[in-house]
Short mmCIF file of C-alpha atoms in Angstrom, two decimals:
data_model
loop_
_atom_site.label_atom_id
_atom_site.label_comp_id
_atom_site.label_asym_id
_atom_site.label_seq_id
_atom_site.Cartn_x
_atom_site.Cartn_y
_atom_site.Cartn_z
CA UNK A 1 -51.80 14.85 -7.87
CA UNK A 2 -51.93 18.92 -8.33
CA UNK A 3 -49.83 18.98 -5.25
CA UNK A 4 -47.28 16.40 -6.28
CA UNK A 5 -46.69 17.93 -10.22
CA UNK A 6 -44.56 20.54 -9.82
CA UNK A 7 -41.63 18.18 -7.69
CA UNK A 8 -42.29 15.70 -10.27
CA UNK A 9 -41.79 18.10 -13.40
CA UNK A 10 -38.64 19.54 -10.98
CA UNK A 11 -37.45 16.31 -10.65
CA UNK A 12 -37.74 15.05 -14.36
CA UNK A 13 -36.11 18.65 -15.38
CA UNK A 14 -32.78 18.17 -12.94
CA UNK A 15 -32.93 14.33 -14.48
CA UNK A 16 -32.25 16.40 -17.83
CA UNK A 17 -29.99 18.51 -16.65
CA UNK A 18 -27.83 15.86 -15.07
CA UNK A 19 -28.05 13.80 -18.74
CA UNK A 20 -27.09 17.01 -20.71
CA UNK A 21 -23.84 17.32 -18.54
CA UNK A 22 -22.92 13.75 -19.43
CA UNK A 23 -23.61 14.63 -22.55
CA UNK A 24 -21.15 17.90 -22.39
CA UNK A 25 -18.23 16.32 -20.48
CA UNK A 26 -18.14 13.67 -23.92
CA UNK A 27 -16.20 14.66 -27.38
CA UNK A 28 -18.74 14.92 -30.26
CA UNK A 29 -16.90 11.77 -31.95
CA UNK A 30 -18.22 9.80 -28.89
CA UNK A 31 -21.51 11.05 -28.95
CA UNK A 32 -21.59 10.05 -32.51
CA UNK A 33 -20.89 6.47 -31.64
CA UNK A 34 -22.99 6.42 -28.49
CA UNK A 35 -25.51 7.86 -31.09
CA UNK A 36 -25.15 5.12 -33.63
CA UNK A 37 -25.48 2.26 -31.11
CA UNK A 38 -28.75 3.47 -29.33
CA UNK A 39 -29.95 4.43 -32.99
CA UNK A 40 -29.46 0.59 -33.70
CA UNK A 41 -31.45 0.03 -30.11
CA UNK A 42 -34.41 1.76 -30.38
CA UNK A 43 -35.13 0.58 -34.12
CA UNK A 44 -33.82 -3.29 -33.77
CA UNK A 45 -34.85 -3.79 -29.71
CA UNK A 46 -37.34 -0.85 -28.33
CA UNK A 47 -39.11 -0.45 -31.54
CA UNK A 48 -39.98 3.03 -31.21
CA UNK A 49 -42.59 3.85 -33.44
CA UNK A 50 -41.33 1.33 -35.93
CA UNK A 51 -44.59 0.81 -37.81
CA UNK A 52 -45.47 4.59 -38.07
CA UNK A 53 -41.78 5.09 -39.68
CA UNK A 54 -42.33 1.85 -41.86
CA UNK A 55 -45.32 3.06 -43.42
CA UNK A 56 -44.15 6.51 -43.89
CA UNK A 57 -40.60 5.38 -45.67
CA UNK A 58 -43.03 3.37 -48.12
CA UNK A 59 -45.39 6.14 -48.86
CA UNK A 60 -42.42 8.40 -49.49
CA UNK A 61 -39.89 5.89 -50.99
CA UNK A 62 -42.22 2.92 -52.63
CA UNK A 63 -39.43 2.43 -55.12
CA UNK A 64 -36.83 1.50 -51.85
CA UNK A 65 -36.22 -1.90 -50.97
CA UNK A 66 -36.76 -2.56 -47.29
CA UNK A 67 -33.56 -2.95 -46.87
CA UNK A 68 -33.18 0.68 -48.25
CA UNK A 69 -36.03 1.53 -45.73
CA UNK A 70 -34.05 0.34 -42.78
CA UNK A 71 -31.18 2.27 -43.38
CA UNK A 72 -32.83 5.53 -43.74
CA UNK A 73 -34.69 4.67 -40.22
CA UNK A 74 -31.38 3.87 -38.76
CA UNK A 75 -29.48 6.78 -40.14
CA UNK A 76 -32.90 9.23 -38.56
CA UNK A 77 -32.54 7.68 -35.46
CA UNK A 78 -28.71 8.09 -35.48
CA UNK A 79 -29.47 11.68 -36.54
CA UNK A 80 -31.84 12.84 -33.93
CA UNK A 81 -29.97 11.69 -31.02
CA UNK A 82 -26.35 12.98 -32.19
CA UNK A 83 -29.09 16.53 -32.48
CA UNK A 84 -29.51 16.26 -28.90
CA UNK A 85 -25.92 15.90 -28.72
CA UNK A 86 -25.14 19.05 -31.10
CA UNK A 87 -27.80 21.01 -29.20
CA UNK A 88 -25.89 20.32 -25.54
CA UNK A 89 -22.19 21.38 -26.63
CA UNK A 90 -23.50 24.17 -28.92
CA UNK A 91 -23.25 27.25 -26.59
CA UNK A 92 -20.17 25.76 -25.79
CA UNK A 93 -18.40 25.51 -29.22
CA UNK A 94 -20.30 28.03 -31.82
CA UNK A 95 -19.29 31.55 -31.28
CA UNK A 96 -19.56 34.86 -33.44
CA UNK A 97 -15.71 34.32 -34.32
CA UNK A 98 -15.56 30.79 -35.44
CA UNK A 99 -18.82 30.05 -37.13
CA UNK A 100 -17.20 29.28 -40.51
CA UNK A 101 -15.54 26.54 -39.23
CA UNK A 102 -19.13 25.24 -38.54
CA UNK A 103 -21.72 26.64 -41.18
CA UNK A 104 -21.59 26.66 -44.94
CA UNK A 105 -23.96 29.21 -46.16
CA UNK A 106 -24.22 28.49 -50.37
CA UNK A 107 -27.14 31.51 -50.59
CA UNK A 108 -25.93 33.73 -48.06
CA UNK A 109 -26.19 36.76 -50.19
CA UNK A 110 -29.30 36.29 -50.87
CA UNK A 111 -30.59 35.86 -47.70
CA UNK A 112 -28.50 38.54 -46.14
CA UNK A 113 -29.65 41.24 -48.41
CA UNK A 114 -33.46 40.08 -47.29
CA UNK A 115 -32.72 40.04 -43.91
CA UNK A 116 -31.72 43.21 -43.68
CA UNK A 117 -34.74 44.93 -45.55
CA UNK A 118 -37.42 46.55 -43.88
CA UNK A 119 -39.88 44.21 -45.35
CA UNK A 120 -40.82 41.22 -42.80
CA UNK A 121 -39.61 37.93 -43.68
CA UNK A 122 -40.59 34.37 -43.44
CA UNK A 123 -38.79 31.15 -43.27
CA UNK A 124 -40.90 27.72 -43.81
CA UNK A 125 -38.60 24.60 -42.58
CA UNK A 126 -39.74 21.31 -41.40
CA UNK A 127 -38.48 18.90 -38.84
CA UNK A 128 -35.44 18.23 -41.33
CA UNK A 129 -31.83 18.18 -40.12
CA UNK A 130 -30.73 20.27 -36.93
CA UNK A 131 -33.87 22.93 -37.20
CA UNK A 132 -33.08 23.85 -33.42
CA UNK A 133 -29.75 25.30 -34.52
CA UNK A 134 -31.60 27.11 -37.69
CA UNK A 135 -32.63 29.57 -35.20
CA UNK A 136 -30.05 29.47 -33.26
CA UNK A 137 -27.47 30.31 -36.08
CA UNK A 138 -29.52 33.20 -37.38
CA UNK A 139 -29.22 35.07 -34.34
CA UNK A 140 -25.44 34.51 -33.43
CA UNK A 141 -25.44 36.07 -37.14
CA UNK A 142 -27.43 38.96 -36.04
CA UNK A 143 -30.71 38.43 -37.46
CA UNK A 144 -33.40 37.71 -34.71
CA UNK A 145 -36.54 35.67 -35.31
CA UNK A 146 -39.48 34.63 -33.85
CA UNK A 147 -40.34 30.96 -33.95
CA UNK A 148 -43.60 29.02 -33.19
CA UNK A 149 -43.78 26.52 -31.16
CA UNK A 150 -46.11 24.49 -28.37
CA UNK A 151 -44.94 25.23 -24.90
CA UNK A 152 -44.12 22.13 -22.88
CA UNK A 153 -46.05 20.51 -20.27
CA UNK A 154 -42.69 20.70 -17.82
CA UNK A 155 -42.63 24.55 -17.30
CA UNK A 156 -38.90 24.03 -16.04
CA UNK A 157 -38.15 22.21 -18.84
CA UNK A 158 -39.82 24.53 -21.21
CA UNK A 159 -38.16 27.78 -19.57
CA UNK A 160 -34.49 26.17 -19.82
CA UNK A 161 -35.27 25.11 -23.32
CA UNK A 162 -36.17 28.62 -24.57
CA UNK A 163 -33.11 30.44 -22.66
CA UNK A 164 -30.61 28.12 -25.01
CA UNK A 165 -33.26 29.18 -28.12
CA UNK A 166 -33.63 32.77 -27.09
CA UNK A 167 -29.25 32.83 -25.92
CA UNK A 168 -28.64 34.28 -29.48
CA UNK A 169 -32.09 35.71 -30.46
CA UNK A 170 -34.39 33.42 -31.29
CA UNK A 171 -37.42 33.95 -29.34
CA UNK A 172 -40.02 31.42 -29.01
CA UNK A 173 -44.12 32.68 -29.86
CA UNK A 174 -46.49 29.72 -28.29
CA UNK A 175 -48.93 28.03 -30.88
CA UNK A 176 -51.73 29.34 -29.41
CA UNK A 177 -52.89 33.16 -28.40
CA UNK A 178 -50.10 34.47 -30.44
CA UNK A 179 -51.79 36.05 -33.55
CA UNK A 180 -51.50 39.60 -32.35
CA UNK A 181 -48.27 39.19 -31.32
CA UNK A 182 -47.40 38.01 -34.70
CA UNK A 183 -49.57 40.57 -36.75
CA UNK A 184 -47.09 43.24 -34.76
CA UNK A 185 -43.67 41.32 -35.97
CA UNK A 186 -44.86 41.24 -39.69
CA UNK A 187 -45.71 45.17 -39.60
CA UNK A 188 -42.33 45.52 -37.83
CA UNK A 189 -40.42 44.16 -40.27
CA UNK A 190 -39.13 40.53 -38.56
CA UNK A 191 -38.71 37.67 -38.98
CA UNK A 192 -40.63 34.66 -38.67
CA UNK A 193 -39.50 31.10 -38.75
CA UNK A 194 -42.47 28.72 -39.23
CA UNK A 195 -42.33 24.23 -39.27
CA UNK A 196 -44.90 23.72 -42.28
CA UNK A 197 -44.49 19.96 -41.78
CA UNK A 198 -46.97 18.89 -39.36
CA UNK A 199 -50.06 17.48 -39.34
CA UNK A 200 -53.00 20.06 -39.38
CA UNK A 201 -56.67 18.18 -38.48
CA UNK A 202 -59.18 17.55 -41.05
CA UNK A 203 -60.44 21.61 -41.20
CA UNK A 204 -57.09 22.29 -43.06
CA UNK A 205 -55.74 22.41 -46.60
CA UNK A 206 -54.78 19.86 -48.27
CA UNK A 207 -51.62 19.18 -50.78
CA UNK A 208 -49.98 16.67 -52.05
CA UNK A 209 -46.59 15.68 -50.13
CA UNK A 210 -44.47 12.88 -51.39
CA UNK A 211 -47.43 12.18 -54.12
CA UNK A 212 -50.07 11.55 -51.18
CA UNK A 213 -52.52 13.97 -49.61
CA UNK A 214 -51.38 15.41 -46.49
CA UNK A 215 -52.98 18.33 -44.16
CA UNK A 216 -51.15 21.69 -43.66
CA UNK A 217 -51.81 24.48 -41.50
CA UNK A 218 -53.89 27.64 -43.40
CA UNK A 219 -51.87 30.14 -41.27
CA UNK A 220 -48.82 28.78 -42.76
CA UNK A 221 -49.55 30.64 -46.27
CA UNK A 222 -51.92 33.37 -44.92
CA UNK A 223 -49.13 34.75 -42.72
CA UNK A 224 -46.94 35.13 -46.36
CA UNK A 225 -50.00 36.35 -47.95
CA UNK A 226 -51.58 38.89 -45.47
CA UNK A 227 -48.41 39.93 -44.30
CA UNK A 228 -46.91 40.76 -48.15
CA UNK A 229 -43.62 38.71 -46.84
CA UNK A 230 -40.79 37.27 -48.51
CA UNK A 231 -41.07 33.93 -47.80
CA UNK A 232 -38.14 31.32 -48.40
CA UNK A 233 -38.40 27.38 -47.63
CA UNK A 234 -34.98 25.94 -46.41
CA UNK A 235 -33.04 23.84 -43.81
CA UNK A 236 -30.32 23.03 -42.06
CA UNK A 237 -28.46 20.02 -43.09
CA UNK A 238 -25.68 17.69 -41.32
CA UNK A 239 -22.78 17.76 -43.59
CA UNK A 240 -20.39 15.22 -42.72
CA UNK A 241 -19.06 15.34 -38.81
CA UNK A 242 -21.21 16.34 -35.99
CA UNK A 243 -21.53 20.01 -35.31
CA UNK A 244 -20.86 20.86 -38.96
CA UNK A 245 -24.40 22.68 -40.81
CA UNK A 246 -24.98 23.39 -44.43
CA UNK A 247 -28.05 26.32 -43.73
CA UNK A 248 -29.95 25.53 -47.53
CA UNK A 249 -32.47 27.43 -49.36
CA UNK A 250 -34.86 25.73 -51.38
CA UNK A 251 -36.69 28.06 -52.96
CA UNK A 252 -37.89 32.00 -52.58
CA UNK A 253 -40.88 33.99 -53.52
CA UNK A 254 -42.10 37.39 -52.82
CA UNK A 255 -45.63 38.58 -53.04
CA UNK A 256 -45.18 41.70 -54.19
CA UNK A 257 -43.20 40.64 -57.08
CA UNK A 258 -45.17 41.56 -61.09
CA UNK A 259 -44.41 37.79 -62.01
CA UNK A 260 -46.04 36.10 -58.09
CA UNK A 261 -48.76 33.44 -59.36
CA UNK A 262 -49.26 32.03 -56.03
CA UNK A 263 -51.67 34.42 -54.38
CA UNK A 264 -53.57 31.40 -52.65
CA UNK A 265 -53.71 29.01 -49.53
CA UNK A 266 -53.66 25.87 -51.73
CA UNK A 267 -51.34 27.35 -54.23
CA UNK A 268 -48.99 28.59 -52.17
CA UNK A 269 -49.18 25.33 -49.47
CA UNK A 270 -48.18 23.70 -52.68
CA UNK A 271 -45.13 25.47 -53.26
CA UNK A 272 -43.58 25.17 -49.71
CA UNK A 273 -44.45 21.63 -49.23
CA UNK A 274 -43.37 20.69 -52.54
CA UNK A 275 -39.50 22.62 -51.46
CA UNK A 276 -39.57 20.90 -48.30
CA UNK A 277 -40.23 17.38 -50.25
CA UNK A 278 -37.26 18.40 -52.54
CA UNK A 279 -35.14 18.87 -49.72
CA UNK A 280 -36.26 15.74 -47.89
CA UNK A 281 -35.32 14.18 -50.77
CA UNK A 282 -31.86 14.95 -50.44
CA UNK A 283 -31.06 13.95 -47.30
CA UNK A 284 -33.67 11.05 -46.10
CA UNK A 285 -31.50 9.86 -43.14
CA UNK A 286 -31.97 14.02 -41.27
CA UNK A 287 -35.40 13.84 -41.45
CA UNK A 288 -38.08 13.50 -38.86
CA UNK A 289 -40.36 10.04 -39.58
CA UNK A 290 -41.77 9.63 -36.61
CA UNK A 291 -44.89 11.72 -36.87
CA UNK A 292 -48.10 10.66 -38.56
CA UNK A 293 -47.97 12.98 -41.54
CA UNK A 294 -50.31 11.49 -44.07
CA UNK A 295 -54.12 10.26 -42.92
CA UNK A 296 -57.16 10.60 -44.47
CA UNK A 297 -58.55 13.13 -45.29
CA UNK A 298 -62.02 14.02 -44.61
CA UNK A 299 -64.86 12.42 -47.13
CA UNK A 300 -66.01 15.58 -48.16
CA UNK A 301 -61.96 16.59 -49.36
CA UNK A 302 -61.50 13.59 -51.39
CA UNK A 303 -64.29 14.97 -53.27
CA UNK A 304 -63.41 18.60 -53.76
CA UNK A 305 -59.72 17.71 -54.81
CA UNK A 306 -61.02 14.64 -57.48
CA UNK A 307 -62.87 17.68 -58.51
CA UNK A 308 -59.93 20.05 -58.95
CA UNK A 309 -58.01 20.54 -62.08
CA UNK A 310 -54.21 20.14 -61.55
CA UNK A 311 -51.92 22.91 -61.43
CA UNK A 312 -48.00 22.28 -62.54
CA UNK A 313 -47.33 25.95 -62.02
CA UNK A 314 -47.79 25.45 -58.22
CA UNK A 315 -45.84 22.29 -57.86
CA UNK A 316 -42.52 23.72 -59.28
CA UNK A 317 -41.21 25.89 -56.33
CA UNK A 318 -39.58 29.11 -57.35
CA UNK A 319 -36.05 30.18 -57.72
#
């Protein structure tokens, strides 16, 4: 079986390659389509995950009809696969001279101006629109960043994903063994682009996230915290036709600021995951439902939080 892996990984990765060419040789308006029909497929026939996405859209949406529920799965589904799609023909068709025609940028000044500052800074999305091309888009701007993420079984696959990442200067840190690494970014003044959407074990902190408990990582908020970095939450959204972003900024805070109040794990876990809800919130159909984000927490929390006195301050994410 050790023998046989690496043709089998070889073979799986030149199965890709051969699907991302077909993918390529297509206009975007027929990978749209293609999209929307397998979208329809893998909710209505395949069933992919249905009841994890079911019980998600009514922890998040209780007030939605099923009917309402249903649409926002079929619109994800439709989403994520025209992602692929954007993913494949985006070397191809985003370039430092026509970029406008593909990215809206409502805060760019404020980014911009801390971008270029000295101080490191730290960007908290989710798996919420096209966040491959968050990354991506920085760097054809200029500003490289340093993204976590868990390095794939398939080390072809893995290697040929993080070339397209790292094309424009997005460099990929794995999820584990990294801390130094990322220690020396922060004092360096970079920048570090962090999904605060996943589930984090029972050892973890837990907030609330769509008005039920869910776990986030510590590191998440200690990087902002011991690192004295702006941190901003945002995305970036579909707007209209494929291959056409909005990059969005939810909200910004900096810890060395007289008026920061959020000098905590809990408190500040708060604050991102309550920006990430809010942009969620606009735009159901881009995000990711697929994962098991809320179970239970551990006996033991239920307790401590029952305990806890609420704290509107750290709900309301800052400007």
């Amino acid at each position: 079986m050790t023998r046989s892996k690496p043709i089998i990984d070889y073979t799986a990765y030149l199965a890709v390659r051969t699907f991302v060419c077909i993918i390529q040789a297509m206009p975007l308006s027929t990978c749209q389509a293609w999209s929307r029909r397998l979208g329809w497929l893998f909710w209505h026939v395949l069933k992919v995950r249905r009841g994890t996405v079911e019980d998600n859209l009514k922890t998040a949406f209780p007030e939605r009809s099923p009917r309402e529920h249903e649409q926002i799965a079929l619109g994800m589904w439709e989403h994520l696969l025209l992602m692929v799609c954007e993913i494949a023909h985006a070397p191809r068709k985003i370039n430092r001279t026509n970029w406008r025609t593909h990215l809206a940028m409502p805060q760019m000044e404020l980014m911009v101006r801390r971008l270029l500052a000295p101080r490191p800074v730290i960007i908290i999305s989710g798996h919420l629109g096209n966040f491959e091309m968050g990354g991506y888009l920085l760097g054809l701007h200029g500003f490289p960043s340093h993204t976590i993420a868990r390095t794939l079984d398939n080390p072809y696959l893995d290697r040929w994903i993080n070339d397209f990442r790292g094309a424009t200067g997005q460099f990929i840190l794995p999820k584990h063994g990294s801390s130094q690494r990322i220690e020396e970014l922060l004092k360096s003044g970079g920048t570090l682009v962090l999904l605060g959407d996943q589930h984090a074990g029972e050892a973890a902190c837990w907030v609330d996230f769509f008005g039920r408990s869910a776990s986030t990582h510590k590191a998440v908020a200690l990087f902002t915290l011991s690192g004295n970095a702006p941190t901003a939450t945002g995305c970036v959204y579909r707007k209209g036709a494929p291959m056409h972003f909005e990059m969005e900024v939810a909200g910004l805070v900096d810890p060395a600021a007289a008026d920061f109040n959020l000098g905590s794990i809990p408190l500040l876990s708060t604050w991102y995951t309550r920006g990430l809800e809010n942009l969620i919130r606009v735009a159901p159909d881009q995000y990711w439902w697929l994962h098991r984000r809320w179970r239970e927490p551990p006996a033991r929390q239920k307790k401590l939080r029952a305990a806890e006195p609420s704290d509107p301050a750290a709900a309301r994410p800052a400007a």
